[in-house]
XYZ file of C-alpha atoms in Angstrom:
67
model
C -28.344 -38.143 -7.299
C -25.263 -37.836 -8.873
C -26.103 -35.694 -11.744
C -27.670 -33.608 -8.449
C -23.818 -34.030 -6.690
C -22.379 -32.762 -10.006
C -24.675 -30.061 -10.660
C -23.780 -29.071 -6.289
C -20.106 -27.803 -7.721
C -20.909 -25.219 -10.143
C -24.003 -24.240 -7.713
C -21.861 -23.107 -4.796
C -18.683 -21.918 -6.889
C -20.999 -19.459 -7.967
C -21.945 -18.878 -4.603
C -17.788 -18.183 -3.869
C -17.383 -16.055 -6.055
C -20.342 -13.464 -5.567
C -19.095 -13.345 -2.162
C -15.551 -12.480 -3.325
C -16.940 -10.322 -6.264
C -19.823 -8.025 -3.465
C -16.242 -8.372 -0.709
C -13.612 -6.901 -3.511
C -16.232 -4.375 -4.347
C -17.403 -3.412 -1.235
C -16.745 1.053 -0.293
C -13.280 1.491 1.716
C -13.081 4.537 3.532
C -9.279 4.903 4.400
C -9.356 5.269 -0.315
C -7.364 8.251 -0.471
C -6.981 11.578 2.138
C -4.000 9.498 3.006
C -1.641 8.292 0.305
C -2.296 11.694 -0.191
C -1.351 13.261 2.977
C 1.741 10.894 2.505
C 2.261 12.723 -0.306
C 2.303 15.672 0.105
C 5.040 15.006 2.905
C 6.810 13.273 0.483
C 7.700 16.164 -1.356
C 7.568 18.730 1.198
C 10.587 16.124 2.391
C 12.407 16.212 -1.031
C 12.098 20.005 -1.466
C 13.749 20.494 1.720
C 17.887 21.538 1.230
C 20.124 19.303 2.274
C 24.038 20.219 3.101
C 26.008 18.257 1.216
C 27.908 15.337 3.544
C 31.511 15.712 3.961
C 33.949 13.706 3.597
C 36.117 11.713 6.090
C 38.867 11.690 4.508
C 38.522 16.244 4.182
C 38.170 16.441 7.880
C 42.058 17.426 9.698
C 42.553 14.750 12.282
C 42.735 17.800 15.173
C 39.891 18.525 14.322
C 36.108 17.955 17.444
C 33.249 17.153 16.519
C 31.116 19.965 15.984
C 27.874 19.347 17.841
């Protein structure tokens, strides 16, 4: 009877491995579409021209905020 219990351990491990394998190989619905859209937004943001920040030392003391 003890030998059957020891045989049960690798059988259960094999079943757990089969379940994990089927879960890991499942079809994911989000896929590349969301990642490619995010990359396109990133590229668009990087292609925009931004004004260079003005150092604080270059602004005169009496200047007002333009906004």
